[in-house]
GROMACS .gro file of C-alpha atoms in nm:
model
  243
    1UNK     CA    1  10.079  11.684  11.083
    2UNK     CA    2   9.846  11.590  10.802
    3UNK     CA    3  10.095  11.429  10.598
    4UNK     CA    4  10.175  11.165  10.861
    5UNK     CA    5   9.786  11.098  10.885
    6UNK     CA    6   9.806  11.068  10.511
    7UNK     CA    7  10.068  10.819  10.482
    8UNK     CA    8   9.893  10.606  10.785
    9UNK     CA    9   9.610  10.607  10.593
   10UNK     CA   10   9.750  10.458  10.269
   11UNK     CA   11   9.928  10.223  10.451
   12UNK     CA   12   9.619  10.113  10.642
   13UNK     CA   13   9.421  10.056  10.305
   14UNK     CA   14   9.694   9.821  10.187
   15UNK     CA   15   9.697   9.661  10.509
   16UNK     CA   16   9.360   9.607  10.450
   17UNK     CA   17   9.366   9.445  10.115
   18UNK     CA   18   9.693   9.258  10.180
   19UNK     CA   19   9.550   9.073  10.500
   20UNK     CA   20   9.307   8.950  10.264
   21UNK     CA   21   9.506   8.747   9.974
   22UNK     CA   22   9.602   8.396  10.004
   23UNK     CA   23   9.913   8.234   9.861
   24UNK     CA   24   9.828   8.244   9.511
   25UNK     CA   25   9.797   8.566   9.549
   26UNK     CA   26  10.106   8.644   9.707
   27UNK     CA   27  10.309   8.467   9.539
   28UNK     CA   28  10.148   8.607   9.153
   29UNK     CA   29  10.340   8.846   8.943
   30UNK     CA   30  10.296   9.200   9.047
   31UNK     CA   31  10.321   9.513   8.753
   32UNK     CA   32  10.695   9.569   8.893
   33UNK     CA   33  10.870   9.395   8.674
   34UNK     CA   34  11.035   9.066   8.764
   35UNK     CA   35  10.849   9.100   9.131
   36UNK     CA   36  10.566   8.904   9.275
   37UNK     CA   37  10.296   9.093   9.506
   38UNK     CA   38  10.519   8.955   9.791
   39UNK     CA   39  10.836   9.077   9.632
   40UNK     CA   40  10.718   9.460   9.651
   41UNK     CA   41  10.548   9.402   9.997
   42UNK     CA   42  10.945   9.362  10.081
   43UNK     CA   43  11.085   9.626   9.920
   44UNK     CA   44  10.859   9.815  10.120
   45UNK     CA   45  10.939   9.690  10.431
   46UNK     CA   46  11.297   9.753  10.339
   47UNK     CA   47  11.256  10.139  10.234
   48UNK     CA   48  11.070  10.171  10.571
   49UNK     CA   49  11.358  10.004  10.752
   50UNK     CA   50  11.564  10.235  10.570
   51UNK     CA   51  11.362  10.532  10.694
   52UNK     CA   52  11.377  10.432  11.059
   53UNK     CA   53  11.811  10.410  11.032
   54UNK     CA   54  11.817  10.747  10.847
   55UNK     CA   55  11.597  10.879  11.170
   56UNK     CA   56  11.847  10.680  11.394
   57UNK     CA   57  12.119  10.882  11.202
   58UNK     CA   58  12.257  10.616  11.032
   59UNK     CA   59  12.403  10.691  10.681
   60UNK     CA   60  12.181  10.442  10.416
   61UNK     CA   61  12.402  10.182  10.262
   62UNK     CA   62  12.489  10.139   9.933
   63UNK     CA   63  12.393   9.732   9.982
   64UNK     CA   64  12.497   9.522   9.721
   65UNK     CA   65  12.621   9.574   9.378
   66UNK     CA   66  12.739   9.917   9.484
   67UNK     CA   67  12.777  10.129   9.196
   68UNK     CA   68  12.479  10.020   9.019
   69UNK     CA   69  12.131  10.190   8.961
   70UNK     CA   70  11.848  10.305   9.269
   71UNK     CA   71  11.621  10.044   9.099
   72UNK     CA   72  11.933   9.729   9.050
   73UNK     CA   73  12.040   9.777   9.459
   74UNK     CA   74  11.662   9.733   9.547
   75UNK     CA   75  11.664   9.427   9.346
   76UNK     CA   76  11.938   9.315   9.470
   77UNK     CA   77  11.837   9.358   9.773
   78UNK     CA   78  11.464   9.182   9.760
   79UNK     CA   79  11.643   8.886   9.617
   80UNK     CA   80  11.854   8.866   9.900
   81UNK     CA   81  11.608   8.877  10.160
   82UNK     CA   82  11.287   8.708  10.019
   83UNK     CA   83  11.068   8.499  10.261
   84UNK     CA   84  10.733   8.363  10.293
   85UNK     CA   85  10.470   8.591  10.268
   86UNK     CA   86  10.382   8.541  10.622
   87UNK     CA   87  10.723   8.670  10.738
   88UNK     CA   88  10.742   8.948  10.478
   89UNK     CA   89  10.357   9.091  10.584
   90UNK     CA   90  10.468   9.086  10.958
   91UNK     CA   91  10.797   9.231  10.854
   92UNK     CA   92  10.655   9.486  10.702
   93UNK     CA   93  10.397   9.533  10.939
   94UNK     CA   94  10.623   9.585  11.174
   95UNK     CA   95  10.843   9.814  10.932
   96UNK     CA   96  10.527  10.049  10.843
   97UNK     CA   97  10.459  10.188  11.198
   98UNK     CA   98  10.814  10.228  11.314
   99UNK     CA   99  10.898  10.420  11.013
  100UNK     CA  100  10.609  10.603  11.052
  101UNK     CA  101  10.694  10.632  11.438
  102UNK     CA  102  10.992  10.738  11.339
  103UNK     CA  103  10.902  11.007  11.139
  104UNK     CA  104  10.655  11.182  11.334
  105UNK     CA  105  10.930  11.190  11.665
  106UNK     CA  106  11.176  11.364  11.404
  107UNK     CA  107  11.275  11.706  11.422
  108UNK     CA  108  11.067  11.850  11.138
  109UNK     CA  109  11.315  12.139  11.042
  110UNK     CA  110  11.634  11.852  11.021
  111UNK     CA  111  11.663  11.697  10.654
  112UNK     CA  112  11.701  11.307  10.690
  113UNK     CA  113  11.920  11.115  10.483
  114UNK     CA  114  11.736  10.995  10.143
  115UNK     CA  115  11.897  10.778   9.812
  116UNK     CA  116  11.954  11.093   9.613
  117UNK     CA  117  11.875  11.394   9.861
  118UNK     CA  118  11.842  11.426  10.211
  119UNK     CA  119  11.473  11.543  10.310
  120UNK     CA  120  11.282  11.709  10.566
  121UNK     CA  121  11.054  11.443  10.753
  122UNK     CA  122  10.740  11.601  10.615
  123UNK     CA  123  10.884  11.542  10.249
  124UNK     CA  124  11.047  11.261  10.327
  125UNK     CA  125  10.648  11.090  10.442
  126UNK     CA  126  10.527  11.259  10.116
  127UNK     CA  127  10.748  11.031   9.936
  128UNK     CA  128  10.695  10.698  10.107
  129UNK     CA  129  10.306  10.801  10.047
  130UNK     CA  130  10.379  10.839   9.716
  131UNK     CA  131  10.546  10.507   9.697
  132UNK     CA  132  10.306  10.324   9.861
  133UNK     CA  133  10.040  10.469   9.614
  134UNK     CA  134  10.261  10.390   9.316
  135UNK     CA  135  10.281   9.995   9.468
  136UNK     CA  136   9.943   9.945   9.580
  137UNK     CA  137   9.868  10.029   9.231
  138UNK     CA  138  10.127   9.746   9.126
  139UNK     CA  139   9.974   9.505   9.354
  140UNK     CA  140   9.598   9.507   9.288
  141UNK     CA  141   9.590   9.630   8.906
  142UNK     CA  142   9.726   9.267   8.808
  143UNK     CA  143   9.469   9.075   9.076
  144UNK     CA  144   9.173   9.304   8.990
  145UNK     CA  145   9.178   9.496   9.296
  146UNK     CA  146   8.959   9.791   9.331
  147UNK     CA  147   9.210  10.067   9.429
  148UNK     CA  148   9.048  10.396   9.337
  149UNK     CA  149   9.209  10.728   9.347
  150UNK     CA  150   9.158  10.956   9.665
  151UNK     CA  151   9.216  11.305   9.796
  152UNK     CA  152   9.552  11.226   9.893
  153UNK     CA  153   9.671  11.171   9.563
  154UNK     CA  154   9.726  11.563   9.637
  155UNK     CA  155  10.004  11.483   9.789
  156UNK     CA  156  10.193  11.319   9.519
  157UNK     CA  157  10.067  11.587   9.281
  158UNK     CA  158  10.281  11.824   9.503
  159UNK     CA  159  10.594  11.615   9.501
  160UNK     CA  160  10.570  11.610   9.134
  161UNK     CA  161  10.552  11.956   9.073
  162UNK     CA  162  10.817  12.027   9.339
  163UNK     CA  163  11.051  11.754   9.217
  164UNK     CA  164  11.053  11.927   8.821
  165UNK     CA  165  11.345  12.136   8.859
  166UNK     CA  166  11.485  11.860   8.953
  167UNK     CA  167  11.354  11.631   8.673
  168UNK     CA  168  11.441  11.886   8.413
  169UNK     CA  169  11.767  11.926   8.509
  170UNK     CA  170  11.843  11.572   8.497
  171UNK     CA  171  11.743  11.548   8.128
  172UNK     CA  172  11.942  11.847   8.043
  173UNK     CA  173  11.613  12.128   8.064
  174UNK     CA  174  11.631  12.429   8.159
  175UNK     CA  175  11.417  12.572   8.471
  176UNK     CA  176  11.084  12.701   8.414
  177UNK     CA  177  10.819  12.787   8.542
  178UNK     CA  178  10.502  12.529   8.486
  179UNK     CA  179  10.122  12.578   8.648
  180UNK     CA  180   9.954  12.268   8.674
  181UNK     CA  181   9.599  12.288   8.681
  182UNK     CA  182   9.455  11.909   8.796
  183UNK     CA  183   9.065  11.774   8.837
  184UNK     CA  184   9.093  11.582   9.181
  185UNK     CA  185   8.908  11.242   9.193
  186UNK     CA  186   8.582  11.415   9.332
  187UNK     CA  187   8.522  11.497   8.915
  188UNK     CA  188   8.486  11.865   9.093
  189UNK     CA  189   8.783  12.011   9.305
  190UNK     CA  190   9.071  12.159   9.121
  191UNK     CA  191   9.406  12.143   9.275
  192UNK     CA  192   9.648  12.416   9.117
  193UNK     CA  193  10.013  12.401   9.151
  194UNK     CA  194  10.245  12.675   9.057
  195UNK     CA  195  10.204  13.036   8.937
  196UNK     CA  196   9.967  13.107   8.705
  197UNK     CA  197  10.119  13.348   8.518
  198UNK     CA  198  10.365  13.081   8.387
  199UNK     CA  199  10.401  13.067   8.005
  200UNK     CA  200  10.382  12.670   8.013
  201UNK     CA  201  10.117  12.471   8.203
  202UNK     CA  202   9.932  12.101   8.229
  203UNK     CA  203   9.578  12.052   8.279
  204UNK     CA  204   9.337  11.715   8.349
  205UNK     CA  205   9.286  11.451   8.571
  206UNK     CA  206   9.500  11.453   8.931
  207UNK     CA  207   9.485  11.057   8.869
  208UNK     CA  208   9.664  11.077   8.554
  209UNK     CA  209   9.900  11.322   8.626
  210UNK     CA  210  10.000  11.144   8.957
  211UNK     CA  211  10.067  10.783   8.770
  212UNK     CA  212  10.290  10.960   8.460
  213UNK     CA  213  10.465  11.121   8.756
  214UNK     CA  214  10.525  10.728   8.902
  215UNK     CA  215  10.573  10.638   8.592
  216UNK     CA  216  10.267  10.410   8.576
  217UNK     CA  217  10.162  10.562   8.271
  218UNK     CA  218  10.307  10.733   7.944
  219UNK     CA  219  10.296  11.073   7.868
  220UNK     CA  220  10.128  11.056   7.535
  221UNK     CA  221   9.859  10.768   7.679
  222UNK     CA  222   9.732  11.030   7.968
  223UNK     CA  223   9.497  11.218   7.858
  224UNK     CA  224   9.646  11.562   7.999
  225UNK     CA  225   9.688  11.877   7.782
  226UNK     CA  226   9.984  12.098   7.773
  227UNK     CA  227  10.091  12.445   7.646
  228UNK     CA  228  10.383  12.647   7.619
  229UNK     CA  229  10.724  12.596   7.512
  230UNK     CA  230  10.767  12.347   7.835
  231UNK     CA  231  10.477  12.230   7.857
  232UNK     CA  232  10.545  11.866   7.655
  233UNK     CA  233  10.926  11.846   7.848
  234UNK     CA  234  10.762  11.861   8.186
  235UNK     CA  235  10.514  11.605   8.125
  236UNK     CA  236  10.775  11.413   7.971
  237UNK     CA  237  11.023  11.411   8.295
  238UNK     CA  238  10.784  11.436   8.578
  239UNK     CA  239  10.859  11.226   8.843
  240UNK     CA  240  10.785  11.147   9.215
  241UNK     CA  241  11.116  11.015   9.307
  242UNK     CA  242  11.523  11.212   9.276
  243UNK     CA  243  11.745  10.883   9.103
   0.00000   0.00000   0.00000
């Protein structure tokens, strides 16, 4: 399925930049707050280990501070488990291709357990690509790391549309119906999501739309035009991600 190949792939290009830092590096502050470059190479690792127990059946645990926030457990649990960043890249080497393993052996109609919402494997890969994307962004933006956008951004385009029902309804919105019209990072190819006859829509650059969605950027600071009477609210809760 192409979304497997997808996610290998993003993996593999932060495989290929991580094999490449030394300590310094490692051990500097990433854009995730409060995390270093090896602190997010662990929370990865961690999500993927979640990934293979959800495909072993296994109901995810709450972990520590039960009760608290998506974001304050996956503290919680980096903090817990930090290393050096030897043992956290083969850890998460290790993670990345069973959970991706994993995955692929799935049955593809059977929803997986997921934080919020259980998921269908292919979904369920969208969002880890999405993820990754959203960290390797966190990772090489504060070391200077070339990380430019690529076609399968397209994939966390989709997840963002898809997710808005969701989004809105968590702020209190009502549903509606929004076409998104985005410029993929060829400058030429235009991915449309949604129908077109909707009375509220977002147009510009995939790149953009894909980091407000990963929250990576602010609305107002993306360049991206809206219309309609839902236009602004959409913008304003799109997300890749159901907490």
């Amino acid at each position: 399925m192409a979304i497997f190949e997808d996610l290998e792939a993003e993996q593999d290009r932060l495989a290929a930049i991580l094999v490449g830092l030394g300590e310094a590096q490692w051990t500097a502050p990433s854009a995730a707050t409060g995390w270093s470059v090896a602190d997010v190479v662990l929370h990865l690792a961690q999500s993927d280990d979640a990934v293979v127990a959800s495909a072993a059946g296994e109901t995810l645990r709450a972990g520590p501070g039960s009760g608290a926030s998506v974001d304050e457990i996956m503290n919680l649990l980096v903090q817990a488990e930090r290393a050096a960043p030897a043992e956290v890249f083969r850890h998460w080497q290790q993670g990345r291709a069973a959970a991706l393993a994993a995955l692929r052996a799935a049955d593809p109609k059977q929803p997986m357990a997921w934080v919020e919402t259980p998921m269908k494997p292919a979904t369920l890969a969208t969002t880890r690509l999405a993820e990754y994307w959203a960290h390797g962004l966190d990772i090489t933006g504060p070391l200077g790391i070339d990380f430019p956008d690529t076609d399968r951004l397209r994939n966390v385009a989709w997840l963002a549309h898809r997710t808005l029902p969701y989004a809105l309804a968590r702020s209190g919105g009502q549903p509606c119906d929004v076409f998104c019209e985005l410029t993929a990072p060829d400058g030429t190819t235009v991915w449309q999501l949604g129908p077109q006859a909707a009375d509220s829509s977002i147009t510009g650059p995939a790149g953009a739309f894909c980091r407000v969605a990963a929250q990576r950027l602010a609305p107002g600071d993306s360049g991206l035009a809206v219309q309609g009477p839902h236009g602004a609210a959409a913008l304003g809760v799109l997300r890749t991600y159901a907490a």
